[in-house]
Every structure is written in structure tokens, then in C-alpha cells.
Tab-separated table of C-alpha atoms and ligand atoms in Angstrom:
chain	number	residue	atom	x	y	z
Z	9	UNK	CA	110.054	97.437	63.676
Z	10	UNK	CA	111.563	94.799	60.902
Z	11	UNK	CA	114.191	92.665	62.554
Z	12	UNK	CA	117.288	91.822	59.421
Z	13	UNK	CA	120.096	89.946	59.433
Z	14	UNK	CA	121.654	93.289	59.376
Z	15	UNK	CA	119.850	95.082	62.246
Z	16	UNK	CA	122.342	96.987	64.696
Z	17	UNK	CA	122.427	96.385	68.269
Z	18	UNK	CA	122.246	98.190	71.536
Z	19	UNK	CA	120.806	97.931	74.755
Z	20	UNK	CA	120.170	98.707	78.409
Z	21	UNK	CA	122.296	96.438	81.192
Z	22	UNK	CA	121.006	96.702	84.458
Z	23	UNK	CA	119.307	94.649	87.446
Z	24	UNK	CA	116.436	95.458	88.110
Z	25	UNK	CA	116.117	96.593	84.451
Z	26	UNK	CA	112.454	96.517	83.349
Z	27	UNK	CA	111.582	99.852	84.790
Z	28	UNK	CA	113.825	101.562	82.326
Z	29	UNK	CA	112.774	104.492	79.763
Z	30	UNK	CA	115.753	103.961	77.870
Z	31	UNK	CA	114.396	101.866	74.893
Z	32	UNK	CA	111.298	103.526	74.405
Z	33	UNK	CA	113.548	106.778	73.590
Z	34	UNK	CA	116.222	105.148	71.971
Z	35	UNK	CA	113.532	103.419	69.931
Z	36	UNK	CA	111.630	105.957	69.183
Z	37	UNK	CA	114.746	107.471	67.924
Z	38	UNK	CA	115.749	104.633	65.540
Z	39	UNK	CA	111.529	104.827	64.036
Z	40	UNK	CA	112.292	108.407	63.606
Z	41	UNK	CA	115.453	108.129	61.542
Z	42	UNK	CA	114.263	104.986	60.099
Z	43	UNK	CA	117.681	102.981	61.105
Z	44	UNK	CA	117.512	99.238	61.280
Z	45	UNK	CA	118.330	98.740	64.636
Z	46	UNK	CA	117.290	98.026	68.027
Z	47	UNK	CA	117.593	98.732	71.598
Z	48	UNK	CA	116.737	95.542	73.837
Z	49	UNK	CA	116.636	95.584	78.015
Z	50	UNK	CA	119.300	93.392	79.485
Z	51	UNK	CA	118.548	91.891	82.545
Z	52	UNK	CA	122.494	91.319	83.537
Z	53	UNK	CA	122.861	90.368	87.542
Z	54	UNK	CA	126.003	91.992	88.859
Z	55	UNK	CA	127.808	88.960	89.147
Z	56	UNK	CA	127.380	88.720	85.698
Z	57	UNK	CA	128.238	91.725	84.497
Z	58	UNK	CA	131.802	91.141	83.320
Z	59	UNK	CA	130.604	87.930	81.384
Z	60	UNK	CA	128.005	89.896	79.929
Z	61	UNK	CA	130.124	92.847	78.504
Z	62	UNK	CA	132.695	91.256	77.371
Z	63	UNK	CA	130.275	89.206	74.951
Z	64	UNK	CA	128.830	92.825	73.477
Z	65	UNK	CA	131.183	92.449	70.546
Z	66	UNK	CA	130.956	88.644	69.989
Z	67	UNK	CA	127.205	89.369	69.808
Z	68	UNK	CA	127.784	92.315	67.570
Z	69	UNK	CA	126.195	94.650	69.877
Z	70	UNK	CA	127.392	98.247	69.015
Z	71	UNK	CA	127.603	99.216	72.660
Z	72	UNK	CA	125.005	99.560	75.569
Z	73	UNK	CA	123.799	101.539	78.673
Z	74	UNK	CA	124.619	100.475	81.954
Z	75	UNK	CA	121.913	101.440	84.734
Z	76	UNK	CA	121.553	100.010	88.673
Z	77	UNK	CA	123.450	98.527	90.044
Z	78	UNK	CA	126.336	98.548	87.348
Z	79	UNK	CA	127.854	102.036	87.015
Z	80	UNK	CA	130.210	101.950	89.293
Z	81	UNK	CA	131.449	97.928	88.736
Z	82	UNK	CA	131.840	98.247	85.263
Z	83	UNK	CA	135.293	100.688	85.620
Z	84	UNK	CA	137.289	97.905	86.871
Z	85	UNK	CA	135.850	96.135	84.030
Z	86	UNK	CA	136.218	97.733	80.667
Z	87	UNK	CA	139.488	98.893	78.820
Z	88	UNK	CA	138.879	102.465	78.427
Z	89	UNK	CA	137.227	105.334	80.703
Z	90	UNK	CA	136.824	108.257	79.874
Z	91	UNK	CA	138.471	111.550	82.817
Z	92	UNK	CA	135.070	112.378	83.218
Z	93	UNK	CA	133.633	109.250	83.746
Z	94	UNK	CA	136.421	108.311	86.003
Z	95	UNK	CA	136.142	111.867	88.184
Z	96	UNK	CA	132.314	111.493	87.843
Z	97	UNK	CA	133.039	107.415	89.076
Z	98	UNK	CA	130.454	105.839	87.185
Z	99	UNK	CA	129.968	105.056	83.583
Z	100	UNK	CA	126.785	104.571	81.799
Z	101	UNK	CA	127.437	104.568	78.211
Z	102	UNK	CA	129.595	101.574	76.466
Z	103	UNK	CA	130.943	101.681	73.299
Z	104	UNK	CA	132.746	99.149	71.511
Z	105	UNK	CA	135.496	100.218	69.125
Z	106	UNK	CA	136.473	98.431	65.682
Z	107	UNK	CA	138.618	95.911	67.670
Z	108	UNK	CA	136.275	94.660	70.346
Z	109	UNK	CA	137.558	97.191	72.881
Z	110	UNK	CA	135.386	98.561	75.199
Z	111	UNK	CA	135.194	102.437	76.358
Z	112	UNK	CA	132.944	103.731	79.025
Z	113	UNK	CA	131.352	107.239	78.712
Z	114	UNK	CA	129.349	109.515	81.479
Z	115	UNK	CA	127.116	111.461	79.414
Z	116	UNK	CA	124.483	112.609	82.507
Z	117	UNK	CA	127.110	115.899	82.991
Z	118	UNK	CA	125.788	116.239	79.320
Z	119	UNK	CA	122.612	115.613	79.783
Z	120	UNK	CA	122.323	117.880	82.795
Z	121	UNK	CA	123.925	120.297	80.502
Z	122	UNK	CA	121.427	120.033	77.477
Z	123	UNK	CA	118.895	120.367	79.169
Z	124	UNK	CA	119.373	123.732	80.497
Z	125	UNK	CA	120.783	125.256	77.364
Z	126	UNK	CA	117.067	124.122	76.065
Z	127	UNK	CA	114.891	125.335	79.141
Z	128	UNK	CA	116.722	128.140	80.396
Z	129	UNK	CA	119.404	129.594	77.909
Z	130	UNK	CA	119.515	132.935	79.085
Z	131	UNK	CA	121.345	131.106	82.542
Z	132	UNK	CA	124.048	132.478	83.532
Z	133	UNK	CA	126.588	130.778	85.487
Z	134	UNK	CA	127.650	134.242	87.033
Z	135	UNK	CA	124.333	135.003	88.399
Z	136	UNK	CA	124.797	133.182	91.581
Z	137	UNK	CA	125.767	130.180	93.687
Z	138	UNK	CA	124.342	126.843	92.784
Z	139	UNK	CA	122.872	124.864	95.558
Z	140	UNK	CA	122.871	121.096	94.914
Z	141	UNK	CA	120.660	118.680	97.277
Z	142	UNK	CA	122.794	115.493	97.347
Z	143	UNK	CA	125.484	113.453	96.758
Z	144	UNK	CA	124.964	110.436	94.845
Z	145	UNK	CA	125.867	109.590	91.123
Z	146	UNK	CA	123.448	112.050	89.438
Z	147	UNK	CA	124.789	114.750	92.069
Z	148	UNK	CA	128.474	113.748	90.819
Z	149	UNK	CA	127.025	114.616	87.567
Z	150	UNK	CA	125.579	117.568	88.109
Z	151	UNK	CA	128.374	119.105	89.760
Z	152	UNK	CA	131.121	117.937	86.898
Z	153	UNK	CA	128.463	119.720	84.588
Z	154	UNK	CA	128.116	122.865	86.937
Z	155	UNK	CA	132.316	123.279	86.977
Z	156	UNK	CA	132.467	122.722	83.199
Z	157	UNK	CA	130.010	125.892	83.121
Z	158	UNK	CA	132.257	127.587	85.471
Z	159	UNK	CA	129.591	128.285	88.177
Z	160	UNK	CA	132.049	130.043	90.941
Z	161	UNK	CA	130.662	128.777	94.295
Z	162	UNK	CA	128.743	125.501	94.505
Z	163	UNK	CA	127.107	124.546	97.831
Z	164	UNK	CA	126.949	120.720	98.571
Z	165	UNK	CA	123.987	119.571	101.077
Z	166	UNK	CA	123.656	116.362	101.583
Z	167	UNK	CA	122.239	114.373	104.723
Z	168	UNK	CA	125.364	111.601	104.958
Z	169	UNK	CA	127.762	114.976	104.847
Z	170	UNK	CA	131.264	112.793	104.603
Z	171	UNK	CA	129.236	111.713	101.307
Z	172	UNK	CA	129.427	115.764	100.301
Z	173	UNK	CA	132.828	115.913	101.524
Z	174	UNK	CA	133.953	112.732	99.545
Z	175	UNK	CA	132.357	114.381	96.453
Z	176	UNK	CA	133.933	117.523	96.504
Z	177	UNK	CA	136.942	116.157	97.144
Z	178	UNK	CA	136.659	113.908	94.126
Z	179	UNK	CA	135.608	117.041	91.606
Z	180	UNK	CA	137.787	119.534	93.436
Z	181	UNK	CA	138.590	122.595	90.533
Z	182	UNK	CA	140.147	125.426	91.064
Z	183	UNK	CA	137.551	127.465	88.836
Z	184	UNK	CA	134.659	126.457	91.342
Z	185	UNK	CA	134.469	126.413	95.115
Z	186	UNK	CA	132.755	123.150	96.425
Z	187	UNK	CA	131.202	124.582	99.968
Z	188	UNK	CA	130.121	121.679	102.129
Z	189	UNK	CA	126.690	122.572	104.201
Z	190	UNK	CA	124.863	120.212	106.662
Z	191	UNK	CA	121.500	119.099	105.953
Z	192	UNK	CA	119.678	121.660	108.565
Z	193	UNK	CA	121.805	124.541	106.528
Z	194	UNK	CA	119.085	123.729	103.674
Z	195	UNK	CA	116.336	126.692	103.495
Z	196	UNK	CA	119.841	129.329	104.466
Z	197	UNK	CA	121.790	128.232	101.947
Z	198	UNK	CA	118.712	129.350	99.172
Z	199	UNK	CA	120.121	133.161	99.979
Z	200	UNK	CA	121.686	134.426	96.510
Z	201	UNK	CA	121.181	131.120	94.893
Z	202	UNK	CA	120.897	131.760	91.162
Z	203	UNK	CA	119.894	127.894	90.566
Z	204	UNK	CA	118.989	125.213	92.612
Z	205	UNK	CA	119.033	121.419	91.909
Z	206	UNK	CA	117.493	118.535	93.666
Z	207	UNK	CA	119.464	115.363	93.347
Z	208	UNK	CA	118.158	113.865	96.078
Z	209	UNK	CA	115.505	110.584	95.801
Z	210	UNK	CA	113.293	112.765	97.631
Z	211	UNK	CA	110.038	113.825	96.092
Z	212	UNK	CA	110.408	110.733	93.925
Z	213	UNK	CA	106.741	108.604	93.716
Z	214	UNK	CA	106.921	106.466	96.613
Z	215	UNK	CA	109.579	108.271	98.559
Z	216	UNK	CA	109.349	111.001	100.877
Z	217	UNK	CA	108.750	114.754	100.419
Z	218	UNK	CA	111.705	116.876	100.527
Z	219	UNK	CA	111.171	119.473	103.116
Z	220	UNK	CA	112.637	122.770	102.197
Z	221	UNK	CA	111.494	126.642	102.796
Z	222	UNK	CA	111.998	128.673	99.304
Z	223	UNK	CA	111.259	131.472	101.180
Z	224	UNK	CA	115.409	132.734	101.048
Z	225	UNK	CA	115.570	131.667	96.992
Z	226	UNK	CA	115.585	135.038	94.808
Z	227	UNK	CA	112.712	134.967	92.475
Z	228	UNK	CA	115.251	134.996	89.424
Z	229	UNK	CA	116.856	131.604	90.829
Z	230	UNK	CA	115.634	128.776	88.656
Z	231	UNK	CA	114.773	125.620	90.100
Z	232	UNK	CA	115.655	122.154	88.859
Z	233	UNK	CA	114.555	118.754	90.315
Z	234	UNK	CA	116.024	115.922	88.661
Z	235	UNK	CA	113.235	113.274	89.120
Z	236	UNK	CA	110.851	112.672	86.026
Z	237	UNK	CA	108.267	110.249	88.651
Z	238	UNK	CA	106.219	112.377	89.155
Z	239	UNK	CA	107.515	114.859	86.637
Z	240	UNK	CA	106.016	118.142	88.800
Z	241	UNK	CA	107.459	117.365	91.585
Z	242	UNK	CA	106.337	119.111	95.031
Z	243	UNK	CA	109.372	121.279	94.890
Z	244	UNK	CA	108.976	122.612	91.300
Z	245	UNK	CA	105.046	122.891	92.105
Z	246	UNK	CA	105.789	125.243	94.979
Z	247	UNK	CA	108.766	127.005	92.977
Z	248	UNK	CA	106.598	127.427	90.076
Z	249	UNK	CA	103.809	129.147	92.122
Z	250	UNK	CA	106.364	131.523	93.836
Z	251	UNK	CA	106.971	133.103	90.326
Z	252	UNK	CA	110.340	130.695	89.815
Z	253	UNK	CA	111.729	129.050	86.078
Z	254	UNK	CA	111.933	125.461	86.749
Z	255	UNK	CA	113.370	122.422	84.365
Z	256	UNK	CA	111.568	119.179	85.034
Z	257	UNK	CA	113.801	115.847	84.723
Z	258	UNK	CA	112.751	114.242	81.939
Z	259	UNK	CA	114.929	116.840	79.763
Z	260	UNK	CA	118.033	115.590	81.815
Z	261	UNK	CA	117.095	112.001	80.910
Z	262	UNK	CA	116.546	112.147	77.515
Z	263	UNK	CA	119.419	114.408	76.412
Z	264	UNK	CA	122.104	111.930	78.198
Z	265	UNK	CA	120.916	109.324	75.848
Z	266	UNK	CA	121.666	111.172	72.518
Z	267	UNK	CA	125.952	110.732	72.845
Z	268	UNK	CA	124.881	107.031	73.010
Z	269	UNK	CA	122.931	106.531	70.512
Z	270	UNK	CA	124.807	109.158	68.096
Z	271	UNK	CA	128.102	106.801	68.753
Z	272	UNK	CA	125.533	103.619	67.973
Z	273	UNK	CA	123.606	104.155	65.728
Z	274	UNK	CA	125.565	107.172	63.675
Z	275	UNK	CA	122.787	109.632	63.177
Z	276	UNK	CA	122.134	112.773	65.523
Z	277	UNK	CA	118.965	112.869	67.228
Z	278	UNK	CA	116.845	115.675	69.262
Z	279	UNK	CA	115.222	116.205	72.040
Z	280	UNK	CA	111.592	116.808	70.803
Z	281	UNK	CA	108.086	117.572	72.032
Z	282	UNK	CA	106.720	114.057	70.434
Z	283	UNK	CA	110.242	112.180	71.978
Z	284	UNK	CA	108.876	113.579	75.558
Z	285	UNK	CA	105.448	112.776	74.941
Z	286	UNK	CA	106.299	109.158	73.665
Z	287	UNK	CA	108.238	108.614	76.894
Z	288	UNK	CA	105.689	110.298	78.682
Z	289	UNK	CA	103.323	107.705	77.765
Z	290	UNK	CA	105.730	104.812	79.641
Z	291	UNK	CA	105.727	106.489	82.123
Z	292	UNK	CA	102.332	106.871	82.549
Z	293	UNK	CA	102.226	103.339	81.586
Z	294	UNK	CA	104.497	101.310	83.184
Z	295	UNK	CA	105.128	98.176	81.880
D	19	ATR	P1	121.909	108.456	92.527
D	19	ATR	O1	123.129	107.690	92.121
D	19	ATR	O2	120.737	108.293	91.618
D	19	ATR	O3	122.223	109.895	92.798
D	19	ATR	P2	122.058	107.542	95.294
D	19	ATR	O4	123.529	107.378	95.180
D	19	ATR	O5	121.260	106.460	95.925
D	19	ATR	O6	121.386	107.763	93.876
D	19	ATR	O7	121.777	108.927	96.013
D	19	ATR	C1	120.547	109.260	96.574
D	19	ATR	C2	120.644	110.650	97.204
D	19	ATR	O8	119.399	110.933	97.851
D	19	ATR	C3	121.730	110.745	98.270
D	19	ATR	O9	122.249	112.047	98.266
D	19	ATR	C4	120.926	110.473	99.553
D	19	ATR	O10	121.505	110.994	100.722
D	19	ATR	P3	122.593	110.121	101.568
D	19	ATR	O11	123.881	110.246	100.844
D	19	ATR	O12	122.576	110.734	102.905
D	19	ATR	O13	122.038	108.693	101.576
D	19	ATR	C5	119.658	111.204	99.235
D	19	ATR	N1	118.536	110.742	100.082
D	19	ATR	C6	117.842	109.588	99.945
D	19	ATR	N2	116.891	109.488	100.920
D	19	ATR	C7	117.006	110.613	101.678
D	19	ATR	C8	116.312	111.126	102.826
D	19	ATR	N3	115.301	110.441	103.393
D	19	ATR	N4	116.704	112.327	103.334
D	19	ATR	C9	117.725	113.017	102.762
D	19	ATR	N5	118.401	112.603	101.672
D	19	ATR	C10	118.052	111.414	101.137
């Protein structure tokens, strides 16, 4: 990479932020389309934050990610959110306008989105309920995405259920039911599923298993686990050898950085084999 006095800028804001895959994709991308720009980690503490966001466009920064702990903080902060971002409650795509302005994006709903029209396209949204494991911000996600698709009944298990309640309150549609299930409802819940999603941390390197019987799932459900450490997770491992489709979450990851980056750097970019395998190798790799 050649550094110019006319090099465009973008980065990554978060705290931790070093275990982020976000510049080796969003430079990879920039190689690929031979832009001159870069994409730089910013270690930001949350205290910070404000400070550090509002001097994006005296740095001329073209906009930025925002990862833990700063998705949720940074609404109060910039000028403009987007509905989904604000239904969704966390933002993690900035990007300044013309005059200094700053406008915060959710693109995982996207991402979530992209990635099944590339595994799976012959899903149907109509071929059953959707059970989601979780509630957090990538569950928030998820479900927005899941609604947009018009998926007719979505079933929300999470352990902390007034989390699950809060949620479906939040994304509440009258095209999709939100049913709230308790934690022990897991393995019934599988029964007509046409897709199920992990959310959760669980399964995650370094985190416990998630314990759940597949036995109820129909063999034409396909399974999705949004972690990408390790990338087969136990539950895809034991979906996969049951005869189920399954969608890794690297895909999920790498597609919610293109809106970013398009809105950057002004070129669109794809999701390829060598993108995954370059990211791959951080992973593999870290640090
Ligand atoms: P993110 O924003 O990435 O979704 P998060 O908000 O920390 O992350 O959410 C983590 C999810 O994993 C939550 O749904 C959490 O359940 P709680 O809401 O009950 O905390 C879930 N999770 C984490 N550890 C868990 C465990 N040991 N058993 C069950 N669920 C767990």
C-alpha cells in the first residue's frame, strides 16, 4: 500500500479494537480495486468516543465502523440515524456527508441478508418458522432482516427472556409474529422450523457449547450460526452431518462491510472466495 497526500480515510472505532477483521477485508478490498485509501483500527475508549467522531471530518476521514463497546453510545451522538438503525438500536457504520455531518447506518440486517441470498437462494421465507437463539445486537439484526423478508412467525429464545420480550417489542411488525419461548423450550421449538439461527456467544472459541437436540428440526431447515471463531461451529458440525444446509458466519461478516465501504470508498465490492480466504488467514492468525 502507497500512502499520498491524497489517500482516503476510514477506519474501525472500538475498545478493545485489535481483534477486529474489519481492515484486513476492507483492505483487501481497496488492493483489489486499486483505490488509494486506507482502513486504520481506532483504539477510541468510550469516554472518548464523542471527541473522537466528531474529529472524523476535521481529519478528513470519509466515515468509519463502530464495534464494542460503541454501537449503542454513538446514537445519542451523531446527527443522523438511520429507522433501521434506530429500531435495530445500534449503529455500526458512519458516514460523513459533504458538510461534516455525521449519519449512522446498521448494515448487519444486510449482511445477514447477503449472505443467505449467496448460500441458500432457493430459501424461502414461507417454508417455515424461523427460530432465533438470542437477543443481543446481532439477534436485533437478524430479526429486522428476517421481517424485511417477511418470514410469518419468528420464535425468540433467549436465556434473559425480558431481553426477548424487550426485542420483540422493539421490532414489533404486523407482517411477522415475534413468539417469545423460554430457554428450556429450545430442542421443541426446532418442530417445523424452516431456518434456524444461532445468535447466541455460545459455541464461540473460548465460550461454552450450546446445548441443543436437532432431533425436532426438518431435514429441509437450514441452519445458520453466526460465529466465524471457530467457523464450523459444533452446531453446524452436527447439522451438517444430519443431512442439513448450513451458512457459516463469516458470509454475515463480510457482506455487512460492503454498504460501508461502497459509501467510502465509491466502488462496489464482492464477497469472494479469495476475500474469505484472505480473512481466513487473520483469523487463523491473530494478530
Ligand atoms: P451481540 O450484541 O453480539 O449479540 P450480546 O448483546 O452480548 O452480543 O448478546 C449475547 C447473546 O448470547 C445474548 O442473547 C446472551 O443471552 P442473555 O441475553 O441471557 O445474556 C447469549 N448468551 C451468552 N452466554 C450465554 C449462556 N451461557 N447461555 C445462554 N445464552 C448466552
Amino acid at each position: 500500500m502507497k500512502i499520498t497526500g491524497r489517500t482516503r480515510l476510514a477506519g474501525i472505532m472500538g475498545w478493545p479494537v485489535a481483534h477486529s477483521r474489519s481492515p484486513a477485508m476492507h483492505n483487501f478490498w481497496l488492493e483489489e480495486q486499486g483505490i488509494d485509501g486506507a482502513y486504520v483500527p481506532l483504539p477510541v475508549r468510550p469516554e472518548q468516543l464523542e471527541h473522537a467522531l466528531r474529529a472524523l471530518p476535521a481529519l478528513g476521514f470519509r466515515g468509519c465502523n463502530l464495534t464494542i463497546p460503541h454501537k449503542q453510545l454513538a446514537l445519542s451522538i451523531i446527527d443522523r440515524v438511520e429507522p433501521l438503525a434506530r429500531r435495530i438500536g445500534a449503529v455500526n457504520t458512519i458516514i460523513i456527508a459533504p458538510d461534516g455531518s455525521l449519519e449512522g447506518r446498521n448494515t448487519d440486517a444486510f449482511g445477514f441478508r447477503e449472505t443467505l441470498r449467496e448460500t441458500v437462494p432457493d430459501w424461502k421465507p414461507a417454508s417455515g418458522p424461523a427460530v432465533v437463539l438470542g437477543a443481543g445486537g446481532a439477534a436485533r439484526a437478524v430479526v429486522a432482516a428476517l421481517i424485511e423478508a417477511r418470514v410469518r412467525e419468528i420464535r425468540l429464545i433467549n436465556r434473559t427472556e425480558a431481553r426477548a420480550e424487550l426485542l420483540a417489542r422493539a421490532l414489533a411488525n404486523p407482517s411477522s409474529r415475534i413468539t417469545v419461548l423460554p430457554w428450556s423450550d429450545r430442542d421443541r421449538a426446532l418442530a417445523e422450523a424452516g431456518l434456524l439461527v444461532n445468535t447466541t456467544s455460545l459455541g464461540m472459541a473460548e465460550e461454552p457449547a450450546l446445548e441443543i437436540d436437532l432431533a425436532l428440526l426438518s431435514l429441509s431447515a437450514i441452519v445458520v450460526d453466526i460465529v466465524y471463531v471457530p467457523l464450523e461451529t459444533a452446531l453446524l458440525a452436527a447439522a451438517r452431518q444430519r443431512g442439513h444446509r448450513v451458512v457459516d458466519g463469516l458470509g454475515m461478516l463480510l457482506h455487512q462491510g460492503r454498504p460501508g465501504f461502497e459509501a467510502w470508498f465509491g466502488a462496489p465490492v464482492r464477497v469472494t472466495r479469495e476475500l474469505r480466504a484472505a480473512v481466513l488467514t487473520t483469523l487463523n492468525n491473530p494478530h
